[in-house]
Short mmCIF file of C-alpha atoms in Angstrom, two decimals:
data_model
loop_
_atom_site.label_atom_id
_atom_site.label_comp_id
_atom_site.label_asym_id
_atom_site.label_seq_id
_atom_site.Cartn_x
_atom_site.Cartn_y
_atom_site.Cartn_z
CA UNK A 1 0.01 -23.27 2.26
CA UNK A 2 0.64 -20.37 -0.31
CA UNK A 3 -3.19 -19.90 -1.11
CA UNK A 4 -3.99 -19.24 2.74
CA UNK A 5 -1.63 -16.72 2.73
CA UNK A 6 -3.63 -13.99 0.13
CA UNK A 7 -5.74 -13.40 3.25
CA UNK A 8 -3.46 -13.31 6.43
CA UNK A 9 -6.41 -11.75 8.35
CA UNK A 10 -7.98 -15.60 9.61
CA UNK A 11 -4.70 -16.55 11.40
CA UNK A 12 -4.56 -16.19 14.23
CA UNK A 13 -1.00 -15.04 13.87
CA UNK A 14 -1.42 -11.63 12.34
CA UNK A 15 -3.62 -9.35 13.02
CA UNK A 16 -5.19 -6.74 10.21
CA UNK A 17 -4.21 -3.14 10.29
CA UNK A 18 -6.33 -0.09 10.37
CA UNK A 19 -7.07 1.50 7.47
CA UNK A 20 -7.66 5.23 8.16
CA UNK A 21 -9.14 8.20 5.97
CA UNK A 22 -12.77 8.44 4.12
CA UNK A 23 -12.23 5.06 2.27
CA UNK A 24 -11.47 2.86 5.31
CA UNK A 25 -15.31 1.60 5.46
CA UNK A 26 -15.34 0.94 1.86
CA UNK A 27 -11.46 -1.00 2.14
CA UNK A 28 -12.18 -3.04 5.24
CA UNK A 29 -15.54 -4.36 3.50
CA UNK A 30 -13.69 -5.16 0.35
CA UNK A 31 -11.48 -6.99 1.95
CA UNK A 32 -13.84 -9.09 4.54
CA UNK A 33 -15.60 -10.03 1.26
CA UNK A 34 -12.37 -11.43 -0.76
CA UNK A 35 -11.88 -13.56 2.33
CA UNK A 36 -14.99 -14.77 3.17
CA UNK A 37 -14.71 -15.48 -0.86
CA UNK A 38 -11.70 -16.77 -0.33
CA UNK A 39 -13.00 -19.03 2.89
CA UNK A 40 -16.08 -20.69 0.83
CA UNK A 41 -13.89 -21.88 -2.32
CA UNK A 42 -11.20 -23.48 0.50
CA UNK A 43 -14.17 -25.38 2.04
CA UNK A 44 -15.76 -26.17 -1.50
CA UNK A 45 -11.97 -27.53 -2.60
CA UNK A 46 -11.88 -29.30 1.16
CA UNK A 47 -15.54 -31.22 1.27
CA UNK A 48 -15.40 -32.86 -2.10
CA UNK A 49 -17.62 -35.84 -2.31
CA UNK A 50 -14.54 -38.07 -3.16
CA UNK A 51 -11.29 -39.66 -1.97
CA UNK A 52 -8.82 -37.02 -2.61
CA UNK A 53 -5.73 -39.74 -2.90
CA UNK A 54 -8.17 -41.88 -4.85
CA UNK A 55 -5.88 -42.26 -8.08
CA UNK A 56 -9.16 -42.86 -10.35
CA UNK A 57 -11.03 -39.59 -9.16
CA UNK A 58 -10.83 -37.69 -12.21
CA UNK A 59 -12.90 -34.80 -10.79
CA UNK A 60 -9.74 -33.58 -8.80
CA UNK A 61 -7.86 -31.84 -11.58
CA UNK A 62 -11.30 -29.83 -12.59
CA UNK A 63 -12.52 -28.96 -9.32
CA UNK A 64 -8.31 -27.88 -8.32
CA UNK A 65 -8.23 -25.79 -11.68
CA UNK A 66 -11.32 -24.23 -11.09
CA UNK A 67 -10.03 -23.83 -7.54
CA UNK A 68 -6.68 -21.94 -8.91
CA UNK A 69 -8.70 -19.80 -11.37
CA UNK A 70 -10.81 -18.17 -8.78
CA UNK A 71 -7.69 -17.45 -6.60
CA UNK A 72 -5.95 -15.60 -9.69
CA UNK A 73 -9.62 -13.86 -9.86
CA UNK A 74 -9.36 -12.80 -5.71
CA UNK A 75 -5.92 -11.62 -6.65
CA UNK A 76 -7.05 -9.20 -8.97
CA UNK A 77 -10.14 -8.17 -6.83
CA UNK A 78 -6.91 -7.73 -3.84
CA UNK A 79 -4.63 -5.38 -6.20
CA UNK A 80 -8.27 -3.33 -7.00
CA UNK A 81 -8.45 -2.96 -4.02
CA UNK A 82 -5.15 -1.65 -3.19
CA UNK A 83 -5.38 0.80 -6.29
CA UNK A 84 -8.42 2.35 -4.68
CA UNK A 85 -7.07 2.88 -1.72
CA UNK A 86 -4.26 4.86 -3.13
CA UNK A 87 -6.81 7.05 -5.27
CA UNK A 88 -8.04 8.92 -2.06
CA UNK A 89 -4.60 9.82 -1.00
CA UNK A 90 -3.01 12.89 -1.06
CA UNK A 91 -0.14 13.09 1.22
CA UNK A 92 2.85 11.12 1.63
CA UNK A 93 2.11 10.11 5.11
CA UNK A 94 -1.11 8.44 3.76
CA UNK A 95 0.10 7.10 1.33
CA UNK A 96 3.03 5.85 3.49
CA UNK A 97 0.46 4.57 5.73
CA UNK A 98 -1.78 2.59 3.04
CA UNK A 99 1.16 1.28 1.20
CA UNK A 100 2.63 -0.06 4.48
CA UNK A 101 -0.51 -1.84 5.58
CA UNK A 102 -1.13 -3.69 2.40
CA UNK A 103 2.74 -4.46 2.42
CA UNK A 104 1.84 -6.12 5.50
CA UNK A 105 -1.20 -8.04 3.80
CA UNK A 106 1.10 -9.14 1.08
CA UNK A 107 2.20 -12.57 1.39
CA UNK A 108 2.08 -13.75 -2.56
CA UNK A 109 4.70 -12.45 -4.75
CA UNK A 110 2.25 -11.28 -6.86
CA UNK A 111 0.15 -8.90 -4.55
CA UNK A 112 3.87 -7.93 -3.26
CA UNK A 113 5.33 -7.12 -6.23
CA UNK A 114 2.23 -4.84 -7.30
CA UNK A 115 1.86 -3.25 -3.78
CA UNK A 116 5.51 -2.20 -4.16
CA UNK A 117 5.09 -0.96 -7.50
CA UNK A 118 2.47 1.41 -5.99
CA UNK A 119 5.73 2.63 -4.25
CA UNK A 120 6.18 5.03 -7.14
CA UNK A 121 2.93 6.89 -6.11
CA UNK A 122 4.43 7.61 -2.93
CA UNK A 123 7.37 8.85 -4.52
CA UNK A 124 5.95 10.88 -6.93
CA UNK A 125 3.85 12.95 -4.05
CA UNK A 126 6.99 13.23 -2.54
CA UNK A 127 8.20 15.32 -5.37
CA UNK A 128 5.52 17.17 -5.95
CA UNK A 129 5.54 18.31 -2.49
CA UNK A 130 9.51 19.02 -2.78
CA UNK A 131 8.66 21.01 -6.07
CA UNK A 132 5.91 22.82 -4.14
CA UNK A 133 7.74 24.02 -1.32
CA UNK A 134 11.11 24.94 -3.93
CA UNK A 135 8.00 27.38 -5.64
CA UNK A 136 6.59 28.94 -2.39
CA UNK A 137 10.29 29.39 -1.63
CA UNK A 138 11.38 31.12 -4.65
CA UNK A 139 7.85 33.03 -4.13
CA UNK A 140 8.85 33.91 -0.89
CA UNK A 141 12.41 35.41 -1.44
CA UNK A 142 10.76 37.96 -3.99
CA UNK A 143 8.31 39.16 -1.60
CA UNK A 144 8.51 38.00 1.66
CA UNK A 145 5.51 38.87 3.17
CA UNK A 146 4.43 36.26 4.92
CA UNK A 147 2.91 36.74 8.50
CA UNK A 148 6.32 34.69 10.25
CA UNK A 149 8.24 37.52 8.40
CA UNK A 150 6.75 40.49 10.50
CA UNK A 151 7.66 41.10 13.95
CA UNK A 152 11.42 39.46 13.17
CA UNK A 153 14.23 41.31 11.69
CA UNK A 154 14.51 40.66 8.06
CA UNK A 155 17.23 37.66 8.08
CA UNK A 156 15.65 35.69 11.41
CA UNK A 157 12.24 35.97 9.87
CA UNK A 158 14.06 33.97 6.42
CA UNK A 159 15.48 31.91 8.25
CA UNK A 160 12.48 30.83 10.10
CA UNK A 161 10.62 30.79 7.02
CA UNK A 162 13.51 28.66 5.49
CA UNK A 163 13.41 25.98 8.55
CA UNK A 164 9.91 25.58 8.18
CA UNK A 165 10.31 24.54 4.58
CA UNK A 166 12.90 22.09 5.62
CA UNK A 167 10.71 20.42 8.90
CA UNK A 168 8.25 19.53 5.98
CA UNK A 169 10.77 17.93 3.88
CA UNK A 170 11.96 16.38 6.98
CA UNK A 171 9.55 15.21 8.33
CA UNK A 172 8.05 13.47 4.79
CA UNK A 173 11.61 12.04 4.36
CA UNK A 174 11.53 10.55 7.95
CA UNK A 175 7.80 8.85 6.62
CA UNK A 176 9.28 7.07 3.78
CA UNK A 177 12.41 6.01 5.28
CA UNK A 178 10.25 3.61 7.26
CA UNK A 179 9.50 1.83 4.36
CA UNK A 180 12.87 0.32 4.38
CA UNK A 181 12.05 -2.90 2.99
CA UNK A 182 10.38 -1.28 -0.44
CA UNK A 183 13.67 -2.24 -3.34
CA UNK A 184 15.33 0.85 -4.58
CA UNK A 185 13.61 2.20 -7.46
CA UNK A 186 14.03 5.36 -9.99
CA UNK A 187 11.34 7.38 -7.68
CA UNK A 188 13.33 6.45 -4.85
CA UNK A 189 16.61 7.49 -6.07
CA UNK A 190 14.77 10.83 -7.49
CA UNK A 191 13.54 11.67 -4.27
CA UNK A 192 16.69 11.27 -2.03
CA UNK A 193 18.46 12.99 -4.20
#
């Protein structure tokens, strides 16, 4: 049921993604070991030494508890996970592409509701990047000296210049509309504005 569903990787229905960058080693471990944890209290909860519909077997509500606590634990290892992933990243299209694969991961309302809450990281490197490129633009209408500049007449070489500031918006707005399932949030709004 629900439990199963923290680790979608055993099933044979999904499959895990690839986690790319420096920190994909250190992810992919992280999260073999929450489900190989997550595999060994299943089978502990599954080969009790008791009837399970056995009305008088009072060990059932203990050994379930204990059973719930250390999924709430594997939970919180999951969402450390997924905020160390996002420290290594830098760029909105890796950080598109880790938020998207642990969106995929996240079955439990929980783990989705944190993994789209790391939505506002994205966001926010999406406007500091706008805010970058609005400085090197007001940097290069002072002095436009830039090497796309010589060579052109003074207006095609601006607008050149101009384009290629607007391909890189462009092309970071065309990463995060794929995230089309992510609920509309103030970073969201901020950044298609």
């Amino acid at each position: 049921g629900g439990a199963q569903q923290i680790f979608p990787r055993h099933s044979r229905q999904h499959t895990m993604p690839a986690f790319g960058g420096t920190r994909a080693p250190e992810i992919n471990k992280s999260l073999r070991a929450i489900a190989e944890t997550f595999l060994k209290n299943l089978q502990r909860l599954q080969s009790v030494d008791y009837d399970l519909l056995d009305v008088r077997a009072a060990r059932w509500p203990d050994d379930f508890s204990a059973f719930k606590n250390q999924m709430r634990d594997l939970e919180v290892m999951y969402m450390n996970v997924v905020s160390g992933a996002f420290d290594g990243v830098g760029t909105v299209q890796s950080a598109v592409e880790v938020l998207d694969s642990f969106y995929l991961l996240s079955y439990r309302d929980r783990i989705k509701a944190f993994v789209e809450k790391k939505s506002e990281h994205l966001y926010n490197l999406f406007n500091a990047e706008v805010g970058n490129i609005q400085r090197e633009f007001g940097h290069f209408k002072k002095s436009p000296l830039l090497p796309i500049v010589q060579g052109h007449p003074n207006y095609a070489g601006m607008a050149l210049a101009v384009k290629g500031f607007m391909l890189r918006i462009q092309k970071q707005m065309e990463e995060l509309n794929q995230l089309c399932y992510l609920k509309s949030s103030r970073e969201q709004e901020s950044a298609r504005d």
